Coordinates of C-alpha atoms in Angstrom, one line a residue:
Chain A
M1157 CA 0.0 0.0 0.0
I1158 CA 1.3 3.4 -0.9
M1159 CA 1.6 5.6 2.2
L1160 CA 3.3 8.6 0.6
R1161 CA 3.7 9.7 -3.0
A1162 CA 5.5 12.9 -3.8
E1163 CA 5.8 14.1 -7.4
G1164 CA 7.1 17.1 -9.4
L1165 CA 8.6 18.7 -6.3
G1166 CA 10.3 22.0 -7.1
K1167 CA 12.2 24.1 -4.5
T1168 CA 14.2 27.2 -4.9
F1169 CA 15.6 29.1 -2.0
T1170 CA 15.7 32.9 -2.4
L1171 CA 18.4 34.4 -0.2
H1172 CA 17.3 38.0 0.3
L1173 CA 20.3 38.8 2.5
Q1174 CA 22.6 37.8 -0.4
G1175 CA 21.1 40.2 -2.9
G1176 CA 18.2 37.9 -3.7
T1177 CA 20.3 35.0 -4.9
S1178 CA 18.2 32.1 -6.2
L1179 CA 19.3 28.7 -5.2
P1180 CA 17.4 26.0 -7.0
V1181 CA 17.6 22.7 -5.1
L1182 CA 14.8 20.5 -6.3
D1183 CA 13.3 20.3 -9.7
G1184 CA 10.8 17.5 -10.4
A1185 CA 11.8 15.4 -7.5
A1186 CA 9.6 12.3 -6.8
I1187 CA 9.5 9.6 -4.3
T1188 CA 7.0 6.9 -3.3
L1189 CA 6.9 5.2 0.1
E1190 CA 5.1 1.9 0.6
A1191 CA 4.0 0.2 3.8
G1192 CA 6.7 -2.1 5.1
K1193 CA 9.4 -0.8 2.8
C1194 CA 12.4 1.5 3.3
V1195 CA 13.6 3.9 0.6
A1196 CA 17.2 5.3 0.9
L1197 CA 17.9 8.7 -0.5
T1198 CA 21.3 8.8 -2.1
G1199 CA 23.3 11.4 -4.0
P1200 CA 26.3 13.6 -3.4
S1201 CA 26.5 15.9 -0.4
G1202 CA 24.6 19.2 -1.1
A1203 CA 22.4 17.6 -3.8
G1204 CA 19.2 18.2 -1.8
K1205 CA 18.6 15.0 0.1
S1206 CA 17.9 16.8 3.4
T1207 CA 15.9 19.4 1.5
L1208 CA 13.6 16.7 0.1
M1209 CA 13.3 15.1 3.5
R1210 CA 12.3 18.4 5.1
A1211 CA 9.9 19.1 2.3
L1212 CA 8.2 15.7 2.9
Y1213 CA 7.8 16.6 6.5
G1214 CA 6.4 20.1 5.7
S1215 CA 9.2 22.0 7.3
Y1216 CA 10.2 23.4 3.9
R1217 CA 7.5 24.8 1.6
V1218 CA 7.7 23.5 -2.0
D1219 CA 7.2 25.8 -5.0
R1220 CA 5.7 23.1 -7.1
G1221 CA 4.4 19.6 -6.9
R1222 CA 2.3 17.4 -4.6
I1223 CA 3.0 15.4 -1.5
L1224 CA 0.2 12.9 -1.0
V1225 CA 0.1 11.4 2.4
R1226 CA -2.3 8.6 3.6
H1227 CA -3.8 10.2 6.7
A1228 CA -7.0 9.2 8.4
G1229 CA -8.1 7.0 5.5
A1230 CA -7.5 9.5 2.7
M1231 CA -4.7 10.8 0.6
L1232 CA -4.0 14.4 1.6
D1233 CA -1.7 16.8 -0.2
L1234 CA 0.7 18.0 2.5
A1235 CA 2.1 20.6 0.2
A1236 CA -1.3 22.4 0.0
A1237 CA -2.5 21.6 3.6
D1238 CA -3.0 24.4 6.2
P1239 CA -0.8 24.4 9.3
R1240 CA -3.3 22.7 11.5
T1241 CA -3.8 19.8 9.1
I1242 CA 0.0 19.4 8.8
L1243 CA 0.2 19.3 12.6
A1244 CA -2.5 16.6 12.7
I1245 CA -0.7 14.6 10.0
R1246 CA 2.5 14.8 12.1
R1247 CA 0.8 13.8 15.2
D1248 CA -0.9 10.7 13.8
T1249 CA 0.8 9.7 10.6
L1250 CA 4.2 11.2 9.8
G1251 CA 7.2 10.9 12.1
Y1252 CA 10.7 12.4 11.7
V1253 CA 14.1 11.9 13.2
S1254 CA 16.2 15.0 12.6
Q1255 CA 20.0 15.2 12.8
F1256 CA 19.9 17.1 16.0
L1257 CA 17.9 16.9 19.1
R1258 CA 16.0 20.1 19.9
V1259 CA 14.2 20.2 23.2
V1260 CA 13.3 22.5 26.1
P1261 CA 16.5 22.6 28.1
R1262 CA 15.3 21.3 31.5
V1263 CA 13.2 18.3 30.4
P1264 CA 14.6 14.8 31.3
A1265 CA 15.4 12.4 28.6
L1266 CA 12.7 10.0 29.7
A1267 CA 10.0 12.7 29.7
I1268 CA 11.0 13.7 26.1
V1269 CA 10.6 10.1 24.8
A1270 CA 7.5 9.4 26.9
E1271 CA 5.8 12.4 25.5
A1272 CA 6.5 11.1 22.0
A1273 CA 5.3 7.7 23.1
R1274 CA 1.9 9.3 23.8
G1275 CA 2.4 9.1 27.5
R1276 CA 3.7 5.5 27.7
V1277 CA 6.6 5.7 30.1
D1278 CA 7.3 1.9 30.0
K1279 CA 7.7 2.0 26.2
A1280 CA 9.9 5.1 26.5
E1281 CA 12.1 3.4 29.1
Q1282 CA 12.5 0.3 26.9
L1283 CA 13.5 2.3 23.9
L1284 CA 16.1 4.2 25.8
L1285 CA 17.5 1.1 27.3
R1286 CA 17.6 -0.6 24.0
L1287 CA 19.5 2.3 22.6
N1288 CA 22.0 1.9 25.4
I1289 CA 21.0 5.0 27.4
P1290 CA 21.5 3.7 30.9
R1291 CA 18.8 4.1 33.5
R1292 CA 20.8 6.6 35.5
L1293 CA 20.6 9.1 32.6
H1294 CA 16.9 8.9 32.1
A1295 CA 16.1 11.5 34.7
L1296 CA 18.6 14.0 33.3
P1297 CA 18.1 16.5 30.5
P1298 CA 20.0 15.5 27.3
A1299 CA 21.8 18.8 27.1
T1300 CA 24.5 17.3 29.2
F1301 CA 24.8 14.1 27.1
S1302 CA 27.4 13.4 24.4
G1303 CA 26.5 13.9 20.7
G1304 CA 25.9 10.1 20.2
E1305 CA 23.7 9.9 23.3
Q1306 CA 21.7 12.9 22.2
Q1307 CA 21.2 11.3 18.8
R1308 CA 20.0 8.1 20.4
V1309 CA 17.5 10.0 22.6
N1310 CA 16.4 11.6 19.3
L1311 CA 16.0 8.1 17.7
A1312 CA 14.1 6.8 20.7
R1313 CA 11.8 9.8 20.4
G1314 CA 11.3 9.3 16.7
F1315 CA 10.4 5.6 17.0
A1316 CA 8.3 6.1 20.1
G1317 CA 5.3 7.5 18.3
G1318 CA 4.7 4.5 16.2
H1319 CA 3.9 6.6 13.1
P1320 CA 2.9 4.7 10.0
I1321 CA 5.4 6.8 8.0
L1322 CA 8.9 7.6 9.4
L1323 CA 11.5 9.9 7.9
L1324 CA 15.1 9.4 9.0
D1325 CA 17.6 12.2 8.4
E1326 CA 21.0 10.5 8.9
P1327 CA 19.9 8.5 12.0
T1328 CA 23.2 6.7 12.4
A1329 CA 25.6 9.6 11.7
S1330 CA 27.2 9.8 15.2
L1331 CA 26.7 6.2 16.4
D1332 CA 29.2 3.5 17.1
A1333 CA 28.9 0.0 15.6
A1334 CA 26.9 -1.5 18.4
N1335 CA 24.3 1.2 18.4
R1336 CA 24.2 1.2 14.6
D1337 CA 23.2 -2.4 14.8
V1338 CA 20.4 -1.5 17.3
V1339 CA 19.1 1.1 14.9
I1340 CA 19.2 -1.4 12.0
G1341 CA 17.2 -3.8 14.2
M1342 CA 14.6 -1.1 15.0
I1343 CA 14.2 -0.1 11.3
R1344 CA 13.7 -3.8 10.4
E1345 CA 11.1 -4.2 13.1
A1346 CA 9.3 -1.1 12.0
K1347 CA 9.2 -2.4 8.4
A1348 CA 7.8 -5.7 9.8
R1349 CA 5.0 -3.7 11.5
G1350 CA 4.2 -2.1 8.2
T1351 CA 5.8 1.3 8.7
A1352 CA 6.8 3.1 5.5
L1353 CA 10.3 4.6 5.9
A1354 CA 12.6 7.0 4.0
G1355 CA 16.1 7.6 5.2
I1356 CA 19.4 9.3 4.4
F1357 CA 22.1 6.8 5.4
H1358 CA 25.6 7.9 4.9
D1359 CA 26.7 4.5 6.2
R1360 CA 26.7 2.1 3.3
A1361 CA 26.4 -0.9 5.6
V1362 CA 23.2 0.5 7.2
R1363 CA 21.8 1.3 3.8
D1364 CA 22.4 -2.2 2.5
A1365 CA 20.9 -3.7 5.6
V1366 CA 17.6 -1.8 5.6
A1367 CA 16.9 -0.3 2.1
D1368 CA 14.5 -2.0 -0.3
A1369 CA 15.0 0.7 -2.9
T1370 CA 17.0 3.9 -3.5
V1371 CA 16.1 7.3 -4.9
T1372 CA 19.1 9.3 -6.2
I1373 CA 19.0 13.0 -5.9
E1374 CA 21.2 14.7 -8.5
P1375 CA 22.5 18.2 -7.9
L1376 CA 20.9 20.7 -10.2
Q1377 CA 23.0 22.9 -12.5
D1378 CA 23.7 26.2 -11.0
A1379 CA 21.3 28.8 -12.2
A1380 CA 22.5 32.0 -13.7
Chain B
M1045 CA -21.9 38.9 36.4
A1046 CA -25.5 39.7 35.5
N1047 CA -24.5 40.6 32.0
P1048 CA -26.6 39.1 29.2
S1049 CA -24.0 39.3 26.5
F1050 CA -21.4 37.1 28.2
T1051 CA -21.6 34.2 30.6
P1052 CA -18.3 33.3 32.3
S1053 CA -17.5 29.6 32.0
T1054 CA -15.9 29.0 35.4
A1055 CA -18.6 26.6 36.4
T1056 CA -17.0 23.9 34.4
P1057 CA -13.5 25.1 33.7
G1058 CA -11.8 23.3 30.9
L1059 CA -14.3 20.6 30.8
D1060 CA -16.6 21.7 28.0
P1061 CA -16.3 18.9 25.4
G1062 CA -17.3 21.4 22.7
V1063 CA -14.3 23.5 23.4
H1064 CA -11.6 21.0 23.7
G1065 CA -12.8 18.9 20.9
P1066 CA -12.8 15.3 20.0
A1067 CA -9.1 14.7 20.7
S1068 CA -8.2 11.1 21.3
P1069 CA -7.9 10.5 25.0
A1070 CA -4.5 8.9 24.6
L1071 CA -3.2 12.3 23.3
E1072 CA -4.6 14.5 26.1
G1073 CA -2.0 16.5 27.8
L1074 CA 0.8 16.0 25.3
D1075 CA 2.6 18.3 23.1
P1076 CA 0.8 21.7 23.0
R1077 CA 2.1 22.3 19.5
V1078 CA 0.2 19.3 18.2
K1079 CA -3.0 19.6 20.2
P1080 CA -5.9 19.5 17.7
G1081 CA -8.5 21.3 19.9
G1082 CA -11.9 22.0 18.5
D1083 CA -12.7 22.7 14.9
E1084 CA -14.0 26.2 15.6
K1085 CA -11.8 29.2 16.0
L1086 CA -11.5 30.5 19.6
L1087 CA -10.3 34.0 18.7
W1088 CA -10.0 35.8 15.4
A1089 CA -9.4 39.3 14.1
E1090 CA -9.7 40.9 10.7
G1091 CA -8.6 44.2 9.1
L1092 CA -7.0 45.6 12.3
H1093 CA -5.6 49.1 11.8
L1094 CA -4.2 51.4 14.5
R1095 CA -2.2 54.6 14.4
F1096 CA -0.5 56.4 17.2
G1097 CA -0.2 59.9 15.7
P1098 CA 2.2 59.6 12.7
I1099 CA 3.1 56.0 13.7
T1100 CA 1.4 53.0 12.1
A1101 CA 1.2 50.4 14.9
L1102 CA -1.1 48.0 13.1
D1103 CA -1.6 47.9 9.3
D1104 CA -4.3 45.5 8.1
V1105 CA -3.5 42.7 10.5
A1106 CA -5.5 39.5 10.7
A1107 CA -5.1 36.7 13.2
E1108 CA -6.8 33.5 14.2
L1109 CA -6.4 31.1 17.1
W1110 CA -7.9 27.6 17.7
P1111 CA -8.6 26.0 21.1
G1112 CA -5.5 24.5 22.7
E1113 CA -2.9 25.9 20.3
V1114 CA 0.0 28.2 21.0
L1115 CA 0.5 31.1 18.5
A1116 CA 3.7 33.1 18.8
I1117 CA 4.0 36.6 17.5
V1118 CA 7.6 37.6 16.9
G1119 CA 9.3 40.7 15.7
E1120 CA 11.7 43.4 17.1
S1121 CA 10.8 46.2 19.4
G1122 CA 8.3 48.6 17.7
S1123 CA 7.1 46.0 15.2
G1124 CA 3.6 46.2 16.7
K1125 CA 3.5 42.8 18.4
T1126 CA 2.6 44.0 21.9
T1127 CA 0.1 46.5 20.4
L1128 CA -1.5 43.5 18.6
L1129 CA -1.7 41.6 21.9
N1130 CA -3.4 44.5 23.6
V1131 CA -5.9 44.9 20.7
L1132 CA -6.6 41.1 20.6
S1133 CA -7.2 41.0 24.4
G1134 CA -9.6 44.0 24.2
K1135 CA -7.3 46.3 26.2
L1136 CA -6.8 48.7 23.3
P1137 CA -9.4 49.5 20.7
P1138 CA -8.3 49.5 17.0
D1139 CA -9.1 52.3 14.6
A1140 CA -10.6 49.8 12.3
G1141 CA -11.2 46.1 12.2
A1142 CA -12.7 43.7 14.7
V1143 CA -11.7 41.0 17.2
W1144 CA -14.1 38.1 17.8
Y1145 CA -14.1 35.6 20.7
R1146 CA -16.2 32.4 20.8
D1147 CA -17.4 31.6 24.3
P1148 CA -17.8 28.0 25.6
V1149 CA -21.5 28.0 24.6
G1150 CA -20.4 28.7 21.0
D1151 CA -21.6 32.3 20.7
A1152 CA -19.2 34.7 19.1
H1153 CA -18.6 38.1 20.7
D1154 CA -17.2 41.2 19.1
V1155 CA -14.6 41.9 21.8
H1156 CA -14.4 45.7 21.2
A1157 CA -18.2 46.0 21.2
M1158 CA -18.7 44.3 24.5
P1159 CA -19.8 46.3 27.5
A1160 CA -16.9 47.0 29.8
P1161 CA -18.3 44.8 32.6
A1162 CA -18.6 41.8 30.3
L1163 CA -15.0 42.3 29.1
R1164 CA -13.8 42.5 32.7
A1165 CA -15.8 39.3 33.5
L1166 CA -14.0 37.6 30.5
H1167 CA -10.6 38.7 31.8
R1168 CA -11.5 37.3 35.2
S1169 CA -12.7 33.9 34.0
D1170 CA -12.1 32.6 30.5
W1171 CA -9.0 34.7 29.8
G1172 CA -5.7 35.3 31.4
F1173 CA -3.0 37.8 30.8
V1174 CA 0.7 37.3 31.7
Q1175 CA 2.6 40.5 31.7
Q1176 CA 6.4 40.8 31.1
N1177 CA 6.7 42.5 34.4
P1178 CA 4.9 40.5 37.0
R1179 CA 4.7 43.6 39.3
D1180 CA 2.2 45.0 36.8
S1181 CA -0.3 42.3 37.5
L1182 CA 0.5 41.1 41.0
R1183 CA -0.5 42.9 44.2
M1184 CA 2.8 43.4 45.9
R1185 CA 1.2 44.1 49.4
V1186 CA -0.8 40.9 49.4
T1187 CA 0.7 37.5 50.3
A1188 CA 1.6 35.0 47.6
G1189 CA -1.4 32.9 48.5
G1190 CA -3.6 35.9 48.5
N1191 CA -2.6 36.8 45.0
V1192 CA -3.6 33.4 43.8
G1193 CA -6.7 33.2 45.9
E1194 CA -7.9 36.7 44.9
R1195 CA -8.4 35.6 41.3
L1196 CA -10.3 32.6 42.4
M1197 CA -12.6 34.8 44.6
A1198 CA -13.1 37.2 41.7
A1199 CA -14.3 34.2 39.7
G1200 CA -16.8 33.3 42.3
S1201 CA -15.1 31.0 44.9
R1202 CA -16.1 31.7 48.5
H1203 CA -14.9 28.9 50.7
Y1204 CA -11.7 30.0 52.5
G1205 CA -10.3 26.5 53.1
T1206 CA -10.8 25.5 49.4
I1207 CA -9.3 28.7 48.2
R1208 CA -6.2 28.3 50.4
D1209 CA -5.8 24.6 49.4
T1210 CA -6.1 25.5 45.7
A1211 CA -3.6 28.4 46.1
M1212 CA -1.2 26.0 47.8
D1213 CA -1.6 23.5 45.1
W1214 CA -0.8 26.1 42.5
L1215 CA 2.2 27.4 44.2
R1216 CA 3.5 23.8 44.1
Q1217 CA 2.7 23.5 40.4
V1218 CA 4.8 26.5 39.6
E1219 CA 7.5 25.2 41.9
I1220 CA 7.2 27.7 44.7
E1221 CA 7.6 26.2 48.2
P1222 CA 4.1 26.0 49.7
S1223 CA 5.6 27.2 52.9
R1224 CA 6.0 30.6 51.2
I1225 CA 2.2 31.0 50.9
D1226 CA 2.0 33.7 53.5
D1227 CA 5.1 35.6 52.3
M1228 CA 4.9 38.9 50.5
P1229 CA 5.9 38.9 46.8
T1230 CA 8.4 41.6 47.7
T1231 CA 10.6 38.9 49.2
F1232 CA 10.5 36.9 45.9
S1233 CA 13.1 36.8 43.1
G1234 CA 12.2 37.9 39.6
G1235 CA 11.8 34.3 38.4
M1236 CA 9.6 33.5 41.4
L1237 CA 7.4 36.5 40.8
Q1238 CA 6.9 35.4 37.2
R1239 CA 5.9 32.0 38.4
L1240 CA 3.5 33.5 40.9
Q1241 CA 1.9 35.5 38.2
I1242 CA 1.5 32.4 36.1
A1243 CA -0.1 30.6 39.1
R1244 CA -2.4 33.5 39.6
T1245 CA -3.4 33.5 36.0
L1246 CA -4.0 29.8 35.5
V1247 CA -5.8 29.1 38.8
T1248 CA -9.1 29.8 37.2
H1249 CA -8.4 27.4 34.3
P1250 CA -8.7 30.0 31.5
R1251 CA -9.3 28.8 28.0
L1252 CA -7.1 31.6 26.5
V1253 CA -4.0 33.3 27.9
F1254 CA -2.2 36.2 26.4
M1255 CA 1.5 36.4 27.3
D1256 CA 3.7 39.4 26.7
E1257 CA 7.4 38.5 26.8
P1258 CA 6.9 36.1 29.8
T1259 CA 10.6 35.2 29.9
G1260 CA 11.9 38.7 29.2
G1261 CA 14.2 40.2 31.7
L1262 CA 15.0 36.9 33.4
D1263 CA 18.3 35.1 33.7
V1264 CA 18.8 32.4 31.1
S1265 CA 18.7 29.6 33.6
V1266 CA 15.4 30.9 35.0
Q1267 CA 14.0 31.3 31.5
A1268 CA 14.5 27.5 30.7
R1269 CA 12.6 26.6 33.9
L1270 CA 9.8 29.0 33.0
L1271 CA 9.6 27.7 29.4
D1272 CA 9.3 24.2 30.7
L1273 CA 6.6 25.2 33.1
I1274 CA 4.6 27.1 30.7
R1275 CA 4.8 24.3 28.1
T1276 CA 3.8 21.6 30.6
L1277 CA 0.9 23.6 32.1
V1278 CA -0.5 24.8 28.8
A1279 CA -0.4 21.3 27.4
R1280 CA -2.0 19.7 30.5
L1281 CA -4.8 22.2 30.7
G1282 CA -5.3 22.5 27.0
I1283 CA -5.0 26.3 27.1
A1284 CA -4.8 28.4 24.0
V1285 CA -2.0 30.9 24.1
V1286 CA -1.1 34.1 22.2
L1287 CA 2.6 34.5 23.0
V1288 CA 4.4 37.7 22.2
T1289 CA 8.2 37.3 22.3
H1290 CA 11.4 38.4 20.6
D1291 CA 13.0 35.2 21.8
I1292 CA 12.8 33.0 18.6
A1293 CA 14.2 29.9 20.3
A1294 CA 11.5 30.1 23.0
A1295 CA 8.9 30.5 20.3
R1296 CA 10.2 27.4 18.5
L1297 CA 9.8 25.3 21.6
L1298 CA 6.4 26.5 22.6
A1299 CA 4.4 27.5 19.5
G1300 CA 2.8 25.5 16.8
R1301 CA 2.2 28.5 14.6
M1302 CA 4.0 31.8 14.3
M1303 CA 3.4 35.3 13.0
V1304 CA 6.3 37.6 12.1
M1305 CA 5.6 41.3 12.4
Q1306 CA 7.5 44.3 11.1
G1307 CA 6.4 47.9 11.0
G1308 CA 2.8 47.0 12.1
R1309 CA 2.3 44.4 9.3
V1310 CA 2.4 40.6 9.4
V1311 CA 5.1 39.9 6.9
E1312 CA 5.0 36.1 7.3
S1313 CA 3.0 33.4 9.1
G1314 CA 2.7 29.7 9.2
L1315 CA 4.0 26.6 11.0
T1316 CA 6.7 27.5 13.4
D1317 CA 9.3 25.2 11.8
Q1318 CA 8.3 26.4 8.3
V1319 CA 8.8 30.1 9.3
L1320 CA 12.1 29.5 11.1
D1321 CA 13.6 26.8 8.8
D1322 CA 12.4 28.1 5.5
P1323 CA 11.8 31.9 6.0
Q1324 CA 10.5 33.5 2.9
H1325 CA 10.4 37.2 3.7
P1326 CA 13.6 39.3 3.8
Y1327 CA 12.9 40.4 7.3
T1328 CA 12.2 36.9 8.6
Q1329 CA 15.5 35.8 7.0
L1330 CA 17.3 38.6 8.8
L1331 CA 15.6 37.7 12.1
V1332 CA 16.4 34.0 11.8
S1333 CA 20.0 34.6 10.7
S1334 CA 20.6 37.0 13.6
V1335 CA 19.9 34.4 16.3
L1336 CA 22.9 33.3 18.2
T1337 CA 23.0 29.6 18.9
A1338 CA 24.8 28.4 21.9

């Protein structure tokens, strides 16, 4: 079952502080996500993989194209949806793991993950432990954690919601081999549950382990 | 209270199913940025204009707010954001345009056409206002408990024991030692005063709270605590908030939607992450690129 289908996506950044420079990044980008499958975005650095990912999540507005998302039994166009609809889609349907954890400074790691787990503290705890965040850190805010630990809290938060569609922006970038394997296991389990995933995986081993298909983003020619 | 045009809703604070909507019970009390709330707008304004002599403070401003959502209004000093807050909350009449509020029964009220007693009743019950300087709203010669209890009494509570218990509970919720209940606010730090103001404001379970730079003028460490507190309480009580701030990082953490103001106009609005991560307007790009990240 198709969970997300994006087509004809165009995105040009206009940098007003740099004299209105136009920076075209996407032109006709397309991607389809199916339940139980993982699509890896590939392409050289700077080609627009993260831009596409953020467009799919609605953080970046696209200039052209449609992003159809299966939400509440219908295909909705996220690119044309109003803010409240996008928030509802994110709450129920579309999850995202960003490269960096961004949270209110004082909130403990467990509370951050439990909130994403829709209040299920036991589930949050399990996820943190599985990602090798020891129990003694759960009550501490992640601001004091190492980069890798923060990324693992971020992953726990991303997987906690159980969204039918999950977007992963370099989820294994700062992880050691053991934790990378944990993440591979979590992605495989999500697929088995029917989750549709898209990810940017710089680590070839991870990509080979989880991806069912790849979509290559080619850099656009520089505009005049 | 005997005003026909407005009935305060304190009888069932925060319990009206028509107000807080058909949200899934499993999602209650979670992220305020994602709270669906009801399907009908709580507050909306159209065509607001206001001039102070030669200065245009508001130039054709529109705004809308749904139950349970946090809307941030950002911009630099003089952009008109505090003026907009004052017009939305009925404190300052616009030269043109209107502000509407939908009460728990579902009736819409033209805020600036309401009789003064009805507007005061609204501010005592359904609405709350958190000022940048807590001294502007607290009574500094009344005890901490008295400050919280006073608003309860204004909303109709009469039983002393209940009022004191509720006040004590709210001091605890804003992380003020309950043993300080009989202390004067003059003995409190700036951060404590701001938390006391929040307790005083939320004790009546308002549906809508206006906040004017609630973390302004506080130490950074105190700001984080206050942000966390506001976020938690607002989510748990399902309160809608209009938050005026120049602190973009705070707005990102608290608000689902954002409006950017410059020179009395709304130059950009949308989802908070859209506005901050993909700003379209030159002024928003300047604002976002000027933020220091620690």
